[in-house]
XYZ file of C-alpha atoms in Angstrom:
297
model
C 85.839 64.066 -15.978
C 86.447 62.045 -19.034
C 87.826 58.544 -18.473
C 91.036 57.546 -20.211
C 90.135 53.831 -19.992
C 89.995 52.247 -23.378
C 87.146 50.001 -24.482
C 86.915 46.610 -26.189
C 84.099 45.640 -28.580
C 81.898 42.668 -27.470
C 80.371 40.211 -29.973
C 76.853 41.746 -29.535
C 77.949 45.240 -30.574
C 78.311 46.728 -27.115
C 81.676 47.586 -25.728
C 83.385 47.032 -22.273
C 85.989 49.263 -20.632
C 89.194 47.195 -20.394
C 89.931 48.107 -16.772
C 87.144 47.374 -14.293
C 86.769 48.232 -10.536
C 86.088 45.059 -8.411
C 83.786 45.535 -5.382
C 83.996 42.197 -3.441
C 84.279 42.767 0.292
C 84.337 40.205 3.048
C 83.031 41.938 6.256
C 80.273 44.266 7.150
C 82.577 47.345 7.734
C 84.347 46.608 4.463
C 80.902 46.505 2.625
C 80.429 50.168 3.814
C 83.889 50.939 2.614
C 82.978 49.566 -0.794
C 80.487 52.285 -1.266
C 83.084 55.028 -0.652
C 85.773 53.297 -2.729
C 83.324 52.941 -5.596
C 82.572 56.707 -5.485
C 86.364 57.410 -5.509
C 86.881 54.959 -8.389
C 84.240 56.795 -10.519
C 85.716 60.128 -9.552
C 89.164 59.198 -10.791
C 87.915 57.765 -14.028
C 86.788 54.095 -13.584
C 83.592 53.441 -15.607
C 83.373 49.552 -15.348
C 82.071 48.398 -11.934
C 81.957 44.679 -11.241
C 79.656 43.330 -8.513
C 77.493 40.263 -7.694
C 74.480 39.167 -5.713
C 76.954 37.033 -3.743
C 78.902 40.093 -2.465
C 75.831 41.227 -0.594
C 76.686 44.929 -1.176
C 74.808 45.730 -4.386
C 72.726 48.309 -2.369
C 75.866 50.163 -1.351
C 77.376 49.950 -4.882
C 74.063 51.189 -6.340
C 74.002 54.176 -3.985
C 77.579 54.993 -4.997
C 76.595 54.872 -8.732
C 73.414 56.800 -8.292
C 75.098 59.532 -6.199
C 77.709 60.072 -8.879
C 74.943 60.315 -11.554
C 73.026 62.731 -9.431
C 76.039 65.017 -8.785
C 76.744 65.140 -12.509
C 79.999 63.164 -12.473
C 78.684 60.588 -14.857
C 75.466 59.698 -16.831
C 74.032 56.122 -16.458
C 75.225 55.329 -20.006
C 78.775 56.152 -18.919
C 78.763 53.276 -16.445
C 79.374 49.659 -17.464
C 77.802 47.693 -14.567
C 78.307 43.896 -14.215
C 76.215 41.692 -12.005
C 76.278 37.896 -11.566
C 73.548 35.277 -10.994
C 74.503 33.097 -7.989
C 74.227 29.387 -8.254
C 71.145 29.071 -6.003
C 69.066 30.910 -8.627
C 69.922 28.932 -11.728
C 66.487 27.342 -12.192
C 64.992 29.074 -15.277
C 62.034 30.488 -13.409
C 64.373 32.154 -10.800
C 66.745 33.974 -13.192
C 64.695 37.027 -14.038
C 63.356 37.587 -10.504
C 66.968 37.339 -9.294
C 68.039 39.976 -11.761
C 65.102 42.178 -10.989
C 65.911 41.896 -7.229
C 69.420 43.070 -8.011
C 68.116 45.988 -10.000
C 65.854 46.991 -7.188
C 68.745 47.001 -4.721
C 70.922 48.941 -7.123
C 68.114 51.389 -8.068
C 68.978 50.912 -11.773
C 66.857 49.998 -14.719
C 69.344 47.569 -16.335
C 72.784 46.018 -15.912
C 75.314 46.256 -18.794
C 76.430 42.658 -18.333
C 74.847 39.661 -16.476
C 77.030 36.618 -15.838
C 76.299 32.979 -14.871
C 78.725 30.838 -12.966
C 77.634 27.401 -14.372
C 76.429 26.041 -17.731
C 72.717 26.167 -17.017
C 69.673 28.556 -17.436
C 71.118 30.128 -20.628
C 67.689 30.481 -22.284
C 66.435 32.334 -19.118
C 69.463 34.607 -19.382
C 68.733 35.272 -23.046
C 65.148 36.338 -22.020
C 66.680 38.874 -19.661
C 68.706 40.330 -22.535
C 65.622 40.415 -24.807
C 63.667 42.191 -22.047
C 66.323 44.925 -21.818
C 67.142 44.102 -18.217
C 70.723 43.140 -19.337
C 72.446 44.706 -22.242
C 74.830 41.730 -22.598
C 75.143 38.213 -21.083
C 78.196 36.209 -20.362
C 79.624 33.428 -18.236
C 82.132 33.085 -15.352
C 84.475 30.380 -14.309
C 83.802 28.309 -17.515
C 86.503 26.039 -18.927
C 86.837 25.291 -22.648
C 84.599 22.143 -22.495
C 81.753 24.132 -20.835
C 82.115 26.925 -23.365
C 81.893 24.431 -26.172
C 78.710 23.033 -24.643
C 77.058 26.384 -24.792
C 78.393 27.442 -28.216
C 77.159 24.123 -29.688
C 73.778 24.372 -28.015
C 70.907 24.056 -30.629
C 68.871 27.269 -30.901
C 71.554 29.402 -29.177
C 70.232 33.067 -29.620
C 72.827 35.094 -27.916
C 76.450 33.979 -27.619
C 78.103 34.832 -24.313
C 80.186 37.984 -24.765
C 82.745 37.120 -22.090
C 84.113 34.540 -19.648
C 85.230 35.956 -16.362
C 87.948 33.652 -14.737
C 90.755 33.850 -12.308
C 93.808 34.992 -14.342
C 97.144 36.349 -13.264
C 100.861 35.861 -13.801
C 100.863 32.538 -11.932
C 97.673 31.362 -13.803
C 97.884 33.004 -17.190
C 95.076 30.959 -18.862
C 96.909 31.041 -22.200
C 95.004 28.074 -23.715
C 91.618 29.338 -22.569
C 92.502 32.845 -23.785
C 93.326 31.498 -27.267
C 90.073 29.599 -27.436
C 88.039 32.597 -26.331
C 89.701 34.856 -28.904
C 89.048 32.246 -31.627
C 85.296 32.304 -30.703
C 85.002 36.101 -30.272
C 84.557 35.847 -26.528
C 86.341 38.378 -24.309
C 88.359 36.982 -21.371
C 87.778 39.048 -18.141
C 90.422 38.449 -15.399
C 89.636 38.568 -11.714
C 92.442 38.087 -9.093
C 94.896 39.762 -11.470
C 97.139 40.721 -8.610
C 96.877 37.438 -6.819
C 94.708 37.644 -3.802
C 94.383 39.483 -0.511
C 94.930 36.141 1.092
C 91.442 35.305 2.253
C 91.808 32.489 4.692
C 89.093 30.328 2.905
C 91.038 30.584 -0.391
C 94.631 29.718 0.201
C 97.192 28.210 2.511
C 99.511 30.439 4.446
C 102.490 29.201 2.386
C 100.995 30.152 -0.919
C 103.443 32.527 -2.694
C 102.480 36.261 -2.771
C 102.382 37.244 -6.415
C 103.349 40.846 -5.991
C 106.566 39.742 -4.116
C 107.773 37.704 -7.080
C 111.447 38.648 -7.668
C 111.226 38.649 -11.428
C 108.124 40.840 -11.317
C 109.767 43.194 -8.794
C 112.893 43.536 -10.975
C 110.821 44.415 -13.988
C 108.863 46.992 -11.908
C 112.194 48.720 -11.085
C 113.194 48.634 -14.826
C 109.891 50.374 -15.790
C 109.851 52.557 -12.654
C 106.310 51.303 -11.897
C 104.948 49.235 -8.991
C 104.717 45.454 -9.351
C 100.943 45.772 -9.368
C 101.015 48.026 -12.439
C 103.297 45.621 -14.318
C 100.926 42.718 -13.433
C 97.872 44.692 -14.653
C 99.622 45.894 -17.832
C 100.605 42.410 -18.703
C 96.991 41.386 -18.886
C 95.901 44.449 -20.924
C 98.766 43.724 -23.448
C 97.261 40.247 -23.986
C 93.743 41.674 -24.761
C 92.219 40.707 -21.505
C 89.742 42.912 -19.721
C 91.095 43.228 -16.179
C 89.337 43.816 -12.799
C 91.209 45.438 -9.978
C 90.010 46.102 -6.362
C 91.191 48.410 -3.697
C 89.790 50.441 -0.764
C 92.760 52.785 -0.820
C 92.257 56.035 -2.611
C 95.928 56.342 -3.634
C 96.046 52.901 -5.107
C 92.768 53.358 -6.907
C 94.251 56.382 -8.670
C 97.575 54.672 -9.235
C 95.913 51.753 -11.026
C 94.850 54.127 -13.859
C 98.541 54.601 -14.612
C 98.436 51.266 -16.337
C 97.496 53.235 -19.556
C 100.617 55.428 -19.321
C 103.184 52.748 -20.507
C 103.601 49.557 -22.472
C 105.762 46.419 -21.922
C 108.320 45.345 -24.495
C 107.620 42.015 -26.196
C 110.722 40.288 -24.686
C 109.514 41.358 -21.198
C 106.032 39.909 -21.975
C 107.717 36.628 -22.838
C 109.608 36.722 -19.496
C 106.276 37.318 -17.636
C 104.557 34.493 -19.681
C 107.151 32.128 -18.141
C 106.024 32.927 -14.578
C 102.984 30.800 -15.117
C 102.735 27.903 -12.566
C 99.093 26.937 -12.895
C 98.496 28.229 -9.344
C 94.995 29.053 -8.213
C 94.314 31.452 -5.422
C 90.574 30.812 -5.676
C 90.178 26.980 -5.913
C 86.376 27.145 -5.325
C 86.515 24.074 -3.152
C 82.975 24.881 -1.897
C 81.731 23.547 -5.328
C 83.462 20.134 -5.251
C 80.063 18.441 -5.423
C 79.114 20.233 -8.687
C 79.274 17.914 -11.731
C 81.418 20.497 -13.561
C 84.134 20.957 -10.817
C 86.945 21.872 -11.148
C 86.345 24.965 -13.209
C 89.715 25.044 -14.878
C 90.882 25.664 -18.507
C 91.366 21.933 -19.084
C 88.734 19.779 -20.918
C-alpha cells in the first residue's frame, strides 16, 4: 500500500518521512513484540523506522523490515531507517565497525540516517556517509551550543541533517527549533506523547502529559484523541515526530494525524503548556562534560 505520510527535505538532498515509528523496548518479551509491531507499522503505512544499537533489538527490527520487503509490501528504498551510534563507540576507529555491526544484525546494506549522541567523532561519521553505509548523518540530544561547535568546525564536510531530542507539549523546545530551522537542520522529536513512565526516567508524581485537562478539552473539540492532538501539534511546527506503540489499533490510529489540522489560536494555547519538563533527564550521563543536554547554552 502507498503511505500517506508526508516527507520533509533534508539539507543533503535526501528526504525524511515526517512521522516515524519508534522501536525502543525495555524487556526481552517486549523486544520480540517490537518485531511484530514494526511489521504492523509497515503494513498500515509507516515508512520511517527509528532504532538504535542501545535498544538491543536491531536484529528483530531488521527481520521485520526484510520480511516486509520479501513479501512485496515495500522495497528497501521505501523504508527510511535510522540507527544511532552509542556513546561507548565514539572513538573514531570504532564508528564504522559499529555501523557495520548494526548493518549485519539488520541484514541491510545501508541505513538512511545515522545519529551520534555527543559532539565527537564527526569526521568518522562523515566517512560512513562517503562510503555509502549511511545516506545521511545527524545528531541527537544536542543543545544549541553543541550544534554551534559542530557547524563552526573547520573542514566540516557534511552538516548534520537533523537533531533528535525530547520534545513534547511540556517541553516544546521553541528556542532550539528556531535555531535548527535557521541552520537548515530538521528537529526530530522523541517522547512526543510524554513517556510510558519508565521507572529510571521519572518520579511517580510527574504529570501524565496525555491527561492534561487543556489537551483533553481540545481533543474533544476536534473529536480526536489527546495523543493525536499532541502529535499534530508537532507536525504543524515542522517537526519530524516519532511515535511508539505495541498496540495495532493505536499504530493505525496514529496515522489519522494527517486527517486534520489545528487552528492557529489552538496552536497558541498548546504553546503555553510548555513547562520545561523533561521525562528523559539522562541522569546516567552526569559525568559527561556536555551534561545536561538541554536547549540552553
